[in-house]
Amino acid sequence: MVAGLADSELKVFWLDSPAAPDALPPLAGEERCELAVVGGGFTGLWATLLAAERGADVVLLEGDRCGAGASGRNGGFLEASLTHGLENGLSRWPDEIDRLLELGRANFAAIRETVERREIDAAWNERGLIQVATRPHEVAWLEESAEAARAHGEDAVLLDRDEVRAEVDSPTYLAGLWQRRWSATVDPARLGWGLRRAALEEGARVFEHTPVRALRRAGDGVVLETAQGRLHADRAVLATNAYPPLVRSIRRYTIPVYDHVLVTEPLDPERRAVLRWERRQGIADSGNRFHYYRLTPDDRILWGGYEAIYHFRNGMAPALEDHGPTFELLARNFAETFPQLEGIRFTHRWAGAIDTCSRFCVTFGRALDGRVAYAVGYTGLGVGASRFGALVALDLVHGRDSELTRLGLVRSRPIPFPPEPLRYAVVQATRRALARADRRGGRRGPWLRLLDRVGAGFDT
Ligand SMILES: Cc1cc2nc3c(=O)[nH]c(=O)nc-3n(C[C@H](O)[C@H](O)[C@H](O)COP(=O)(O)OP(=O)(O)OC[C@H]3O[C@@H](n4cnc5c(N)ncnc54)[C@H](O)[C@@H]3O)c2cc1C
């Protein structure tokens, strides 16, 4: 094992906290409500809170603990983008992109407002995101991105090698693109716990350790079957992300892909000073396979991403989270990026499933004659977009014809993944092709060009 990993524990840093609330009891017996929400990640928590604020009688059923899924185990990059970045949005919804950017900024502002009003201690730091180039061809990519960003009203500043290293010092940096607004880092677990508290304060009922095993029509509504009980609801929102879905159509559009994260011990003052990083921006590098990294509130470095792993037949299980070779690769890449930190130890390592879809951003649908709506498929950028996903899902489940439900983003569907065993083969071929493109100056081979032409791809 790589030296720095030897003492690490398989544990989610954010969830390993004294701020974790006690578990709420599972649903037992029969309950009724107007709106059932399945899944207590950000999507489900926002759907519950927003519906409860509007006076609805809401019940949230969470199979584990609220925030135990992707929402409590991510990098905590809270971005305004609803489309997994401007470039992806521009390529798919060019006529709508400016409205999507406005809606994304309004969504970001509404999250900030909720965090303040509800006094959620989410370690909100709004100093932006720096995308760094570490290979020569990525410098030109950043220049193109800067131009596009500015043309669409973003506050994006291009940094040359010295300027980016004056912000954060890594010998690997060749340039940077600092998106100074509409991007924050947060403690995602505390954000989730704060939303859970807010939902309870608004009168929502929340049951934890309550996996929903089946969902079916009943009379004018639906019934949700759980291990010890049954919930009758007029309508239901599914916010189950990468988990095995309760309705079939989700299975075609999303696949669970594991993303891996390391967290170091707290940096001592000398090491901290060497890095600079005074503004504590989030950082991501620019390859097809990219790392994302940031400081935690207690001055550790969270370092994640790069190698995303899909397991045959949508495999998801706790045992799949401890993928040694991927953690070792991450640790080696960390050492290359910050050689000044030689000898630093990692204390936490973990993985989480991302609900990857071929268009890389949230996807909506309805089921059971419109009594059920879902919002899934955020891929790797759902911390902010999940509130928008919840808003749209609430409109869809109530059959509202709103500006949101008329968006092309909401009405269109991604290209589905093929069934197994082709699914596995396609994902592996695409991962290999992306790695190859990174090694070859960014040049995309025939397989990626074909996917680009049909509007499909693989990302995290
Ligand atoms: C390692 C990692 C790093 C990431 N980094 C970032 C980042 O920095 N920025 C960003 O924007 N995005 C990031 N993401 C993505 C982001 O975390 C997700 O898009 C977002 O949290 C999705 O929220 P969700 O509520 O839809 O899903 P989840 O948080 O996964 O919630 C789904 C919930 O549903 C529950 N559930 C599932 N099935 C059932 C059932 N049948 N019955 C009851 N409950 C059920 C699960 O237990 C789970 O709690 C990352 C993801 C991962 C895994």
PDB file of C-alpha atoms and ligand atoms in Angstrom, residues 38-44 61-79 210-213 239-244 246 257 259-261 292 350-355 375 378-384 386, ligand 1:
ATOM      1  CA  VAL A  38     -38.334   8.320  -1.227  1.00  0.00           C
ATOM      2  CA  GLY A  39     -34.660   9.027  -0.492  1.00  0.00           C
ATOM      3  CA  GLY A  40     -33.185  11.425   2.054  1.00  0.00           C
ATOM      4  CA  GLY A  41     -30.303  12.867   0.037  1.00  0.00           C
ATOM      5  CA  PHE A  42     -30.350  16.474  -1.143  1.00  0.00           C
ATOM      6  CA  THR A  43     -33.039  15.856  -3.780  1.00  0.00           C
ATOM      7  CA  GLY A  44     -35.404  14.195  -1.318  1.00  0.00           C
ATOM      8  CA  LEU A  61     -38.745   7.568   3.719  1.00  0.00           C
ATOM      9  CA  GLU A  62     -34.980   7.049   3.822  1.00  0.00           C
ATOM     10  CA  GLY A  63     -33.538   3.543   3.553  1.00  0.00           C
ATOM     11  CA  ASP A  64     -30.452   4.323   5.627  1.00  0.00           C
ATOM     12  CA  ARG A  65     -29.717   7.670   7.299  1.00  0.00           C
ATOM     13  CA  CYS A  66     -30.436  11.005   5.596  1.00  0.00           C
ATOM     14  CA  GLY A  67     -27.228  11.961   3.806  1.00  0.00           C
ATOM     15  CA  ALA A  68     -25.771   8.443   3.839  1.00  0.00           C
ATOM     16  CA  GLY A  69     -25.756   8.305   0.027  1.00  0.00           C
ATOM     17  CA  ALA A  70     -23.917  10.605  -2.370  1.00  0.00           C
ATOM     18  CA  SER A  71     -25.157  13.689  -0.519  1.00  0.00           C
ATOM     19  CA  GLY A  72     -23.075  13.037   2.584  1.00  0.00           C
ATOM     20  CA  ARG A  73     -20.021  11.662   0.824  1.00  0.00           C
ATOM     21  CA  ASN A  74     -19.238  14.135  -1.954  1.00  0.00           C
ATOM     22  CA  GLY A  75     -16.579  16.797  -2.450  1.00  0.00           C
ATOM     23  CA  GLY A  76     -18.879  19.566  -1.273  1.00  0.00           C
ATOM     24  CA  PHE A  77     -18.494  21.661  -4.444  1.00  0.00           C
ATOM     25  CA  LEU A  78     -21.758  23.561  -4.706  1.00  0.00           C
ATOM     26  CA  GLU A  79     -22.053  24.954  -8.224  1.00  0.00           C
ATOM     27  CA  THR A 210     -36.921   2.542   6.069  1.00  0.00           C
ATOM     28  CA  PRO A 211     -36.075   1.127   2.635  1.00  0.00           C
ATOM     29  CA  VAL A 212     -39.060   1.133   0.303  1.00  0.00           C
ATOM     30  CA  ARG A 213     -39.334  -2.324  -1.207  1.00  0.00           C
ATOM     31  CA  ALA A 239     -35.098  10.783  -5.156  1.00  0.00           C
ATOM     32  CA  THR A 240     -33.147   7.533  -5.146  1.00  0.00           C
ATOM     33  CA  ASN A 241     -30.159   8.655  -7.230  1.00  0.00           C
ATOM     34  CA  ALA A 242     -27.878   5.737  -8.172  1.00  0.00           C
ATOM     35  CA  TYR A 243     -29.691   3.168  -6.018  1.00  0.00           C
ATOM     36  CA  PRO A 244     -31.774   0.344  -7.516  1.00  0.00           C
ATOM     37  CA  LEU A 246     -38.435   1.581  -7.880  1.00  0.00           C
ATOM     38  CA  VAL A 257     -20.450   4.652 -10.981  1.00  0.00           C
ATOM     39  CA  ASP A 259     -16.112   7.813  -7.314  1.00  0.00           C
ATOM     40  CA  HIS A 260     -13.325   7.695  -4.691  1.00  0.00           C
ATOM     41  CA  VAL A 261     -12.122  10.231  -2.167  1.00  0.00           C
ATOM     42  CA  TYR A 292     -11.341  17.667  -7.558  1.00  0.00           C
ATOM     43  CA  TRP A 350     -14.227   6.224   0.907  1.00  0.00           C
ATOM     44  CA  ALA A 351     -16.241   5.817  -2.260  1.00  0.00           C
ATOM     45  CA  GLY A 352     -19.740   6.776  -3.278  1.00  0.00           C
ATOM     46  CA  ALA A 353     -21.976   5.977  -6.201  1.00  0.00           C
ATOM     47  CA  ILE A 354     -22.696   8.672  -8.747  1.00  0.00           C
ATOM     48  CA  ASP A 355     -25.854   8.350 -10.855  1.00  0.00           C
ATOM     49  CA  ALA A 375     -35.239  13.462 -10.593  1.00  0.00           C
ATOM     50  CA  TYR A 378     -26.931  14.430 -11.835  1.00  0.00           C
ATOM     51  CA  THR A 379     -23.717  12.539 -12.590  1.00  0.00           C
ATOM     52  CA  GLY A 380     -21.012  14.299 -10.519  1.00  0.00           C
ATOM     53  CA  LEU A 381     -22.683  17.675 -10.061  1.00  0.00           C
ATOM     54  CA  GLY A 382     -25.786  17.439  -7.942  1.00  0.00           C
ATOM     55  CA  VAL A 383     -25.008  19.270  -4.713  1.00  0.00           C
ATOM     56  CA  GLY A 384     -26.536  22.496  -6.032  1.00  0.00           C
ATOM     57  CA  SER A 386     -30.554  18.818  -6.520  1.00  0.00           C
TER      58      SER A 386
HETATM   59  C1  LIG B   1     -17.720  10.701  -4.144  1.00  0.00           C
HETATM   60  C2  LIG B   1     -18.667  11.712  -4.726  1.00  0.00           C
HETATM   61  C3  LIG B   1     -18.237  13.029  -4.903  1.00  0.00           C
HETATM   62  C4  LIG B   1     -19.124  13.978  -5.427  1.00  0.00           C
HETATM   63  N1  LIG B   1     -18.732  15.298  -5.461  1.00  0.00           N
HETATM   64  C5  LIG B   1     -19.632  16.243  -5.826  1.00  0.00           C
HETATM   65  C6  LIG B   1     -19.319  17.624  -5.706  1.00  0.00           C
HETATM   66  O1  LIG B   1     -18.278  18.007  -5.171  1.00  0.00           O
HETATM   67  N2  LIG B   1     -20.241  18.531  -6.154  1.00  0.00           N
HETATM   68  C7  LIG B   1     -21.432  18.134  -6.680  1.00  0.00           C
HETATM   69  O2  LIG B   1     -22.223  18.993  -7.086  1.00  0.00           O
HETATM   70  N3  LIG B   1     -21.784  16.836  -6.741  1.00  0.00           N
HETATM   71  C8  LIG B   1     -20.926  15.890  -6.296  1.00  0.00           C
HETATM   72  N4  LIG B   1     -21.302  14.573  -6.308  1.00  0.00           N
HETATM   73  C9  LIG B   1     -22.667  14.242  -6.730  1.00  0.00           C
HETATM   74  C10 LIG B   1     -23.674  14.621  -5.644  1.00  0.00           C
HETATM   75  O3  LIG B   1     -23.232  14.149  -4.383  1.00  0.00           O
HETATM   76  C11 LIG B   1     -25.040  14.020  -5.976  1.00  0.00           C
HETATM   77  O4  LIG B   1     -25.408  14.406  -7.279  1.00  0.00           O
HETATM   78  C12 LIG B   1     -26.141  14.463  -5.043  1.00  0.00           C
HETATM   79  O5  LIG B   1     -25.752  14.318  -3.700  1.00  0.00           O
HETATM   80  C13 LIG B   1     -27.400  13.655  -5.347  1.00  0.00           C
HETATM   81  O6  LIG B   1     -28.318  13.765  -4.305  1.00  0.00           O
HETATM   82  P1  LIG B   1     -29.562  12.776  -4.285  1.00  0.00           P
HETATM   83  O7  LIG B   1     -30.402  13.182  -3.151  1.00  0.00           O
HETATM   84  O8  LIG B   1     -30.199  12.775  -5.632  1.00  0.00           O
HETATM   85  O9  LIG B   1     -28.939  11.336  -4.050  1.00  0.00           O
HETATM   86  P2  LIG B   1     -28.370  10.600  -2.730  1.00  0.00           P
HETATM   87  O10 LIG B   1     -27.675  11.529  -1.833  1.00  0.00           O
HETATM   88  O11 LIG B   1     -27.612   9.409  -3.195  1.00  0.00           O
HETATM   89  O12 LIG B   1     -29.667  10.145  -1.997  1.00  0.00           O
HETATM   90  C14 LIG B   1     -30.444   9.049  -2.391  1.00  0.00           C
HETATM   91  C15 LIG B   1     -30.993   8.450  -1.113  1.00  0.00           C
HETATM   92  O13 LIG B   1     -32.028   7.545  -1.431  1.00  0.00           O
HETATM   93  C16 LIG B   1     -31.993   6.505  -0.495  1.00  0.00           C
HETATM   94  N5  LIG B   1     -32.701   5.378  -1.111  1.00  0.00           N
HETATM   95  C17 LIG B   1     -32.396   4.755  -2.259  1.00  0.00           C
HETATM   96  N6  LIG B   1     -33.304   3.793  -2.545  1.00  0.00           N
HETATM   97  C18 LIG B   1     -34.203   3.829  -1.541  1.00  0.00           C
HETATM   98  C19 LIG B   1     -35.378   3.082  -1.261  1.00  0.00           C
HETATM   99  N7  LIG B   1     -35.809   2.106  -2.080  1.00  0.00           N
HETATM  100  N8  LIG B   1     -36.069   3.364  -0.136  1.00  0.00           N
HETATM  101  C20 LIG B   1     -35.665   4.360   0.700  1.00  0.00           C
HETATM  102  N9  LIG B   1     -34.549   5.093   0.470  1.00  0.00           N
HETATM  103  C21 LIG B   1     -33.841   4.833  -0.631  1.00  0.00           C
HETATM  104  C22 LIG B   1     -30.518   6.253  -0.267  1.00  0.00           C
HETATM  105  O14 LIG B   1     -30.273   5.595   0.962  1.00  0.00           O
HETATM  106  C23 LIG B   1     -29.957   7.672  -0.314  1.00  0.00           C
HETATM  107  O15 LIG B   1     -29.838   8.245   0.972  1.00  0.00           O
HETATM  108  C24 LIG B   1     -20.435  13.598  -5.810  1.00  0.00           C
HETATM  109  C25 LIG B   1     -20.865  12.280  -5.639  1.00  0.00           C
HETATM  110  C26 LIG B   1     -19.998  11.346  -5.096  1.00  0.00           C
HETATM  111  C27 LIG B   1     -20.481   9.943  -4.887  1.00  0.00           C
END
